[in-house]
PDB file of C-alpha atoms in Angstrom:
ATOM      1  CA  MET A  22       5.402 -14.518  11.416  1.00 40.00           C
ATOM      2  CA  SER A  23       6.977 -11.418   9.991  1.00 46.00           C
ATOM      3  CA  ASP A  24       8.756  -8.780  12.012  1.00 52.00           C
ATOM      4  CA  ARG A  25      11.195  -7.498   9.407  1.00 73.00           C
ATOM      5  CA  LYS A  26      12.207  -3.861   9.306  1.00 83.00           C
ATOM      6  CA  GLU A  27      11.269  -3.519   5.626  1.00 86.00           C
ATOM      7  CA  LYS A  28       7.553  -3.562   6.375  1.00 87.00           C
ATOM      8  CA  TYR A  29       7.888  -0.761   8.937  1.00 91.00           C
ATOM      9  CA  ILE A  30       9.826   1.402   6.476  1.00 93.00           C
ATOM     10  CA  SER A  31       7.194   0.720   3.830  1.00 92.00           C
ATOM     11  CA  GLY A  32       4.396   1.670   6.223  1.00 92.00           C
ATOM     12  CA  ILE A  33       6.104   4.970   7.060  1.00 94.00           C
ATOM     13  CA  LEU A  34       6.611   5.810   3.376  1.00 95.00           C
ATOM     14  CA  ILE A  35       2.966   5.097   2.591  1.00 95.00           C
ATOM     15  CA  LEU A  36       1.804   7.318   5.453  1.00 95.00           C
ATOM     16  CA  LEU A  37       4.152  10.065   4.257  1.00 95.00           C
ATOM     17  CA  THR A  38       2.273  10.147   0.940  1.00 94.00           C
ATOM     18  CA  LEU A  39      -0.478  11.951   2.847  1.00 93.00           C
ATOM     19  CA  GLU A  40       1.720  15.050   2.528  1.00 89.00           C
ATOM     20  CA  ILE A  41      -0.129  15.724  -0.688  1.00 88.00           C
ATOM     21  CA  ILE A  42      -3.230  16.911   1.196  1.00 89.00           C
ATOM     22  CA  PHE A  43      -1.208  19.588   3.033  1.00 90.00           C
ATOM     23  CA  PHE A  44       1.071  20.905   0.268  1.00 90.00           C
ATOM     24  CA  PRO A  45      -0.299  23.374  -2.322  1.00 88.00           C
ATOM     25  CA  VAL A  46      -1.360  21.421  -5.395  1.00 85.00           C
ATOM     26  CA  LEU A  47      -3.226  24.255  -7.150  1.00 80.00           C
ATOM     27  CA  LYS A  48      -2.445  27.871  -7.854  1.00 78.00           C
ATOM     28  CA  ILE A  49      -5.640  29.852  -8.375  1.00 71.00           C
ATOM     29  CA  SER A  50      -4.593  33.370  -9.333  1.00 69.00           C
ATOM     30  CA  THR A  51      -2.349  34.344  -6.390  1.00 74.00           C
ATOM     31  CA  TRP A  52      -3.758  31.658  -4.065  1.00 76.00           C
ATOM     32  CA  ASP A  53      -1.903  28.446  -3.284  1.00 80.00           C
ATOM     33  CA  VAL A  54      -4.557  25.835  -2.598  1.00 80.00           C
ATOM     34  CA  SER A  55      -3.951  22.448  -0.962  1.00 84.00           C
ATOM     35  CA  LEU A  56      -6.469  19.614  -0.997  1.00 83.00           C
ATOM     36  CA  LEU A  57      -7.189  20.318   2.656  1.00 83.00           C
ATOM     37  CA  LYS A  58      -7.826  23.993   1.898  1.00 80.00           C
ATOM     38  CA  MET A  59     -10.006  22.934  -1.013  1.00 78.00           C
ATOM     39  CA  LEU A  60     -12.173  20.959   1.395  1.00 79.00           C
ATOM     40  CA  ASN A  61     -12.459  24.022   3.636  1.00 78.00           C
ATOM     41  CA  MET A  62     -13.427  26.191   0.667  1.00 74.00           C
ATOM     42  CA  ILE A  63     -16.104  23.733  -0.446  1.00 73.00           C
ATOM     43  CA  TYR A  64     -17.744  23.501   2.971  1.00 72.00           C
ATOM     44  CA  GLY A  65     -16.912  26.992   4.267  1.00 65.00           C
ATOM     45  CA  LYS A  66     -17.984  30.540   3.443  1.00 61.00           C
ATOM     46  CA  SER A  67     -16.149  33.593   2.148  1.00 56.00           C
ATOM     47  CA  ASN A  68     -17.059  37.292   2.027  1.00 55.00           C
ATOM     48  CA  ASN A  69     -14.480  38.021  -0.693  1.00 56.00           C
ATOM     49  CA  ILE A  70     -16.136  38.349  -4.131  1.00 51.00           C
ATOM     50  CA  PHE A  71     -13.346  36.590  -6.030  1.00 54.00           C
ATOM     51  CA  ALA A  72     -12.963  33.924  -3.357  1.00 60.00           C
ATOM     52  CA  GLY A  73     -16.722  33.504  -3.388  1.00 62.00           C
ATOM     53  CA  SER A  74     -16.709  32.846  -7.123  1.00 64.00           C
ATOM     54  CA  ILE A  75     -13.922  30.246  -6.730  1.00 67.00           C
ATOM     55  CA  GLN A  76     -15.799  28.696  -3.840  1.00 71.00           C
ATOM     56  CA  THR A  77     -19.012  28.479  -5.863  1.00 72.00           C
ATOM     57  CA  ALA A  78     -17.149  26.840  -8.745  1.00 68.00           C
ATOM     58  CA  LEU A  79     -15.459  24.347  -6.409  1.00 71.00           C
ATOM     59  CA  LYS A  80     -18.795  23.386  -4.870  1.00 72.00           C
ATOM     60  CA  GLN A  81     -20.348  22.973  -8.282  1.00 72.00           C
ATOM     61  CA  TYR A  82     -17.592  20.911  -9.884  1.00 69.00           C
ATOM     62  CA  MET A  83     -15.740  19.222  -7.016  1.00 73.00           C
ATOM     63  CA  SER A  84     -18.305  18.217  -4.393  1.00 73.00           C
ATOM     64  CA  SER A  85     -19.010  14.910  -6.174  1.00 76.00           C
ATOM     65  CA  TYR A  86     -15.349  13.868  -5.740  1.00 81.00           C
ATOM     66  CA  ILE A  87     -15.027  14.610  -2.029  1.00 83.00           C
ATOM     67  CA  TYR A  88     -16.052  11.086  -1.000  1.00 84.00           C
ATOM     68  CA  MET A  89     -13.516   9.622  -3.411  1.00 88.00           C
ATOM     69  CA  LEU A  90     -10.803  11.816  -1.863  1.00 88.00           C
ATOM     70  CA  LEU A  91     -11.828  10.806   1.666  1.00 89.00           C
ATOM     71  CA  PHE A  92     -11.805   7.133   0.624  1.00 92.00           C
ATOM     72  CA  LEU A  93      -8.271   7.572  -0.719  1.00 93.00           C
ATOM     73  CA  ILE A  94      -7.082   9.204   2.525  1.00 93.00           C
ATOM     74  CA  ILE A  95      -8.657   6.507   4.719  1.00 94.00           C
ATOM     75  CA  LEU A  96      -7.288   3.705   2.522  1.00 95.00           C
ATOM     76  CA  THR A  97      -3.780   5.202   2.648  1.00 95.00           C
ATOM     77  CA  ILE A  98      -3.906   5.342   6.449  1.00 95.00           C
ATOM     78  CA  ALA A  99      -5.228   1.767   6.645  1.00 95.00           C
ATOM     79  CA  VAL A 100      -2.520   0.367   4.344  1.00 94.00           C
ATOM     80  CA  GLY A 101       0.245   2.280   6.123  1.00 92.00           C
ATOM     81  CA  VAL A 102      -0.875   1.214   9.607  1.00 94.00           C
ATOM     82  CA  SER A 103      -1.401  -2.419   8.538  1.00 91.00           C
ATOM     83  CA  ALA A 104       2.360  -2.740   8.017  1.00 88.00           C
ATOM     84  CA  TRP A 105       2.831  -2.132  11.748  1.00 88.00           C
ATOM     85  CA  VAL A 106      -0.113  -4.230  12.920  1.00 89.00           C
ATOM     86  CA  ILE A 107      -0.059  -7.341  10.713  1.00 86.00           C
ATOM     87  CA  ARG A 108       2.621  -9.838  11.708  1.00 81.00           C
ATOM     88  CA  SER A 109       1.710 -12.464   9.132  1.00 79.00           C
ATOM     89  CA  SER A 110       4.069 -13.313   6.296  1.00 76.00           C
ATOM     90  CA  SER A 111       1.386 -12.050   3.897  1.00 84.00           C
ATOM     91  CA  VAL A 112       1.906  -8.436   5.006  1.00 88.00           C
ATOM     92  CA  TYR A 113       3.944  -7.548   1.908  1.00 90.00           C
ATOM     93  CA  CYS A 114       1.267  -8.892  -0.431  1.00 90.00           C
ATOM     94  CA  ILE A 115      -1.364  -6.906   1.451  1.00 91.00           C
ATOM     95  CA  GLU A 116       0.771  -3.764   1.197  1.00 92.00           C
ATOM     96  CA  LEU A 117       1.322  -4.198  -2.540  1.00 94.00           C
ATOM     97  CA  ALA A 118      -2.366  -4.874  -3.207  1.00 94.00           C
ATOM     98  CA  GLY A 119      -3.344  -1.832  -1.135  1.00 94.00           C
ATOM     99  CA  GLN A 120      -0.855   0.347  -2.996  1.00 95.00           C
ATOM    100  CA  ALA A 121      -2.215  -0.830  -6.336  1.00 95.00           C
ATOM    101  CA  VAL A 122      -5.723   0.290  -5.328  1.00 96.00           C
ATOM    102  CA  ILE A 123      -4.366   3.600  -3.983  1.00 95.00           C
ATOM    103  CA  VAL A 124      -2.413   4.406  -7.148  1.00 95.00           C
ATOM    104  CA  ILE A 125      -5.284   3.504  -9.494  1.00 95.00           C
ATOM    105  CA  THR A 126      -7.754   5.557  -7.433  1.00 93.00           C
ATOM    106  CA  ALA A 127      -5.356   8.503  -7.179  1.00 93.00           C
ATOM    107  CA  VAL A 128      -4.686   8.582 -10.934  1.00 93.00           C
ATOM    108  CA  MET A 129      -8.411   8.496 -11.685  1.00 92.00           C
ATOM    109  CA  LEU A 130      -9.057  11.248  -9.142  1.00 89.00           C
ATOM    110  CA  PHE A 131      -6.242  13.412 -10.510  1.00 88.00           C
ATOM    111  CA  ARG A 132      -7.570  13.187 -14.055  1.00 88.00           C
ATOM    112  CA  MET A 133     -11.104  14.054 -12.966  1.00 86.00           C
ATOM    113  CA  ILE A 134      -9.941  16.948 -10.786  1.00 81.00           C
ATOM    114  CA  LYS A 135      -7.807  18.300 -13.624  1.00 82.00           C
ATOM    115  CA  GLU A 136     -10.778  18.279 -15.974  1.00 81.00           C
ATOM    116  CA  LYS A 137     -12.906  20.105 -13.423  1.00 75.00           C
ATOM    117  CA  MET A 138     -10.148  22.596 -12.668  1.00 73.00           C
ATOM    118  CA  ASP A 139      -9.987  23.418 -16.375  1.00 74.00           C
ATOM    119  CA  MET A 140     -13.709  24.139 -16.234  1.00 71.00           C
ATOM    120  CA  ILE A 141     -13.230  26.335 -13.157  1.00 64.00           C
ATOM    121  CA  GLY A 142     -10.441  28.177 -14.969  1.00 64.00           C
ATOM    122  CA  SER A 143     -12.837  28.896 -17.822  1.00 65.00           C
ATOM    123  CA  THR A 144     -15.478  30.092 -15.357  1.00 60.00           C
ATOM    124  CA  VAL A 145     -13.306  32.554 -13.414  1.00 57.00           C
ATOM    125  CA  SER A 146     -11.667  33.835 -16.605  1.00 56.00           C
ATOM    126  CA  TYR A 147     -14.783  35.958 -17.022  1.00 52.00           C
ATOM    127  CA  PHE A 148     -13.351  38.197 -14.310  1.00 53.00           C
ATOM    128  CA  GLY A 149     -10.657  39.254 -16.782  1.00 54.00           C
ATOM    129  CA  ILE A 150      -7.811  37.540 -14.900  1.00 51.00           C
ATOM    130  CA  GLY A 151      -6.963  35.103 -17.664  1.00 53.00           C
ATOM    131  CA  ASN A 152      -5.707  31.582 -16.964  1.00 59.00           C
ATOM    132  CA  VAL A 153      -5.846  31.576 -13.177  1.00 64.00           C
ATOM    133  CA  VAL A 154      -5.774  27.818 -12.464  1.00 72.00           C
ATOM    134  CA  GLN A 155      -2.423  26.014 -12.550  1.00 78.00           C
ATOM    135  CA  PHE A 156      -1.286  22.715 -11.085  1.00 81.00           C
ATOM    136  CA  ASN A 157       1.756  22.508  -8.842  1.00 86.00           C
ATOM    137  CA  MET A 158       3.258  19.173  -9.841  1.00 88.00           C
ATOM    138  CA  MET A 159       5.931  18.918  -7.129  1.00 91.00           C
ATOM    139  CA  PRO A 160       3.623  17.374  -4.473  1.00 90.00           C
ATOM    140  CA  PHE A 161       2.415  14.837  -7.053  1.00 91.00           C
ATOM    141  CA  ILE A 162       5.995  13.974  -8.027  1.00 93.00           C
ATOM    142  CA  LEU A 163       6.956  13.520  -4.361  1.00 94.00           C
ATOM    143  CA  TRP A 164       3.851  11.372  -3.832  1.00 95.00           C
ATOM    144  CA  GLY A 165       4.817   9.185  -6.782  1.00 94.00           C
ATOM    145  CA  LEU A 166       8.419   8.779  -5.603  1.00 96.00           C
ATOM    146  CA  LEU A 167       7.255   7.733  -2.123  1.00 95.00           C
ATOM    147  CA  GLN A 168       4.877   5.175  -3.635  1.00 95.00           C
ATOM    148  CA  ILE A 169       7.618   3.761  -5.867  1.00 96.00           C
ATOM    149  CA  ALA A 170      10.028   3.527  -2.916  1.00 96.00           C
ATOM    150  CA  ALA A 171       7.385   1.700  -0.846  1.00 95.00           C
ATOM    151  CA  VAL A 172       6.716  -0.751  -3.709  1.00 94.00           C
ATOM    152  CA  VAL A 173      10.434  -1.498  -4.111  1.00 94.00           C
ATOM    153  CA  ILE A 174      10.851  -2.081  -0.372  1.00 93.00           C
ATOM    154  CA  ASN A 175       7.785  -4.343  -0.247  1.00 91.00           C
ATOM    155  CA  ILE A 176       9.071  -6.431  -3.164  1.00 91.00           C
ATOM    156  CA  TYR A 177      12.517  -6.601  -1.545  1.00 90.00           C
ATOM    157  CA  GLY A 178      10.981  -7.729   1.753  1.00 88.00           C
ATOM    158  CA  LEU A 179       8.830 -10.312  -0.016  1.00 87.00           C
ATOM    159  CA  MET A 180      11.847 -11.754  -1.837  1.00 86.00           C
ATOM    160  CA  ASN A 181      13.944 -11.884   1.338  1.00 83.00           C
ATOM    161  CA  MET A 182      11.127 -13.593   3.202  1.00 78.00           C
ATOM    162  CA  GLY A 183      10.956 -16.245   0.474  1.00 62.00           C
ATOM    163  CA  LYS A 184      14.708 -16.820   0.737  1.00 64.00           C
ATOM    164  CA  GLU A 185      14.477 -17.136   4.519  1.00 59.00           C
ATOM    165  CA  GLU A 186      11.666 -19.690   4.256  1.00 60.00           C
ATOM    166  CA  TYR A 187      13.733 -21.684   1.750  1.00 54.00           C
ATOM    167  CA  LYS A 188      16.781 -21.625   4.058  1.00 58.00           C
ATOM    168  CA  LYS A 189      14.683 -22.709   7.043  1.00 59.00           C
ATOM    169  CA  GLU A 190      13.239 -25.617   5.075  1.00 55.00           C
ATOM    170  CA  ALA A 191      16.707 -26.658   3.855  1.00 54.00           C
ATOM    171  CA  HIS A 192      18.047 -26.419   7.423  1.00 54.00           C
ATOM    172  CA  ARG A 193      15.180 -28.545   8.719  1.00 58.00           C
ATOM    173  CA  LYS A 194      15.757 -31.246   6.110  1.00 55.00           C
ATOM    174  CA  GLU A 195      19.472 -31.266   6.905  1.00 56.00           C
ATOM    175  CA  PHE A 196      18.889 -32.226  10.545  1.00 56.00           C
ATOM    176  CA  VAL A 197      15.587 -34.099  10.180  1.00 55.00           C
ATOM    177  CA  PRO A 198      15.813 -36.435   7.136  1.00 54.00           C
ATOM    178  CA  ASP A 199      12.630 -37.518   5.409  1.00 54.00           C
ATOM    179  CA  TYR A 200      13.335 -41.143   6.272  1.00 53.00           C
ATOM    180  CA  ILE A 201      15.837 -43.268   8.131  1.00 55.00           C
ATOM    181  CA  PRO A 202      17.418 -45.883   5.829  1.00 56.00           C
ATOM    182  CA  ALA A 203      17.432 -49.473   6.987  1.00 53.00           C
ATOM    183  CA  PRO A 204      20.745 -50.812   8.309  1.00 55.00           C
ATOM    184  CA  PRO A 205      22.431 -53.176   5.817  1.00 54.00           C
ATOM    185  CA  TYR A 206      22.588 -56.068   8.284  1.00 48.00           C
ATOM    186  CA  VAL A 207      18.870 -56.096   9.094  1.00 50.00           C
ATOM    187  CA  GLY A 208      16.793 -58.807   7.561  1.00 50.00           C
ATOM    188  CA  GLU A 209      13.132 -59.302   6.884  1.00 52.00           C
ATOM    189  CA  ASP A 210      12.051 -57.929  10.263  1.00 51.00           C
ATOM    190  CA  VAL A 211      12.458 -54.368   8.911  1.00 48.00           C
ATOM    191  CA  LYS A 212       9.602 -52.618   7.183  1.00 48.00           C
ATOM    192  CA  TYR A 213       9.269 -49.159   5.682  1.00 47.00           C
ATOM    193  CA  TYR A 214       6.230 -47.206   6.722  1.00 47.00           C
ATOM    194  CA  PRO A 215       5.653 -44.294   4.279  1.00 48.00           C
ATOM    195  CA  LYS A 216       2.972 -42.782   6.504  1.00 46.00           C
ATOM    196  CA  ASP A 217       5.480 -41.780   9.133  1.00 47.00           C
ATOM    197  CA  ASP A 218       8.596 -41.545   6.924  1.00 46.00           C
ATOM    198  CA  MET A 219      10.347 -43.802   9.458  1.00 48.00           C
ATOM    199  CA  VAL A 220      11.766 -47.345   9.414  1.00 48.00           C
ATOM    200  CA  PHE A 221      10.973 -49.528  12.424  1.00 47.00           C
ATOM    201  CA  HIS A 222      11.823 -53.010  13.496  1.00 49.00           C
ATOM    202  CA  LYS A 223       8.818 -55.199  14.226  1.00 49.00           C
ATOM    203  CA  GLU A 224       9.564 -55.033  17.961  1.00 50.00           C
ATOM    204  CA  GLU A 225       9.836 -51.232  17.875  1.00 49.00           C
ATOM    205  CA  LYS A 226       6.594 -50.983  15.938  1.00 49.00           C
ATOM    206  CA  GLU A 227       4.790 -53.079  18.563  1.00 52.00           C
ATOM    207  CA  PHE A 228       6.328 -51.016  21.371  1.00 50.00           C
ATOM    208  CA  LEU A 229       5.180 -47.775  19.758  1.00 51.00           C
ATOM    209  CA  GLY A 230       1.708 -49.146  19.210  1.00 54.00           C
ATOM    210  CA  GLN A 231       1.831 -48.872  15.419  1.00 53.00           C
TER     211      GLN A 231
END
């Protein structure tokens, strides 16, 4: 069973990576757009001509990636909460495996979104505004730092758990030896029984029903 504080800290850090959906990650002309606002723009409506053109471009280029983004959000929540729910010693391995999937998915999604944003920038440039689409890298940097911190803490917790298991095993062997050596004065009535790692006299063996 694992109830170490490292796994709770790791879970909190992983959940904090969800900040990226609230912070502005794109600057479209004078608009700061977060991933959450992007979702609203894709599924909402706008009466503004410029906003309408951005919205049309987002629907055209980004709608195919919405399910991937939702999968990433749900997976992040699941991995973060699992640190608080799972009490098995395998919790750190589960956290690390979940983070690996999250990071790989996020990097793929970022590259695809960047390509599509470049296309959107080319589309809206027809309005004579120039290069209107820019990425705000600070939320991505913060996301990466939180992921790295969670990985380090998970590895630290996994190593400490291994040391604790080793100490427990050494402590057990110290007080419960693998076998009891035969006394030097005992003769042929002593036998060693490997099955039980114990040495019994014939009389004791009969008494114990062995």
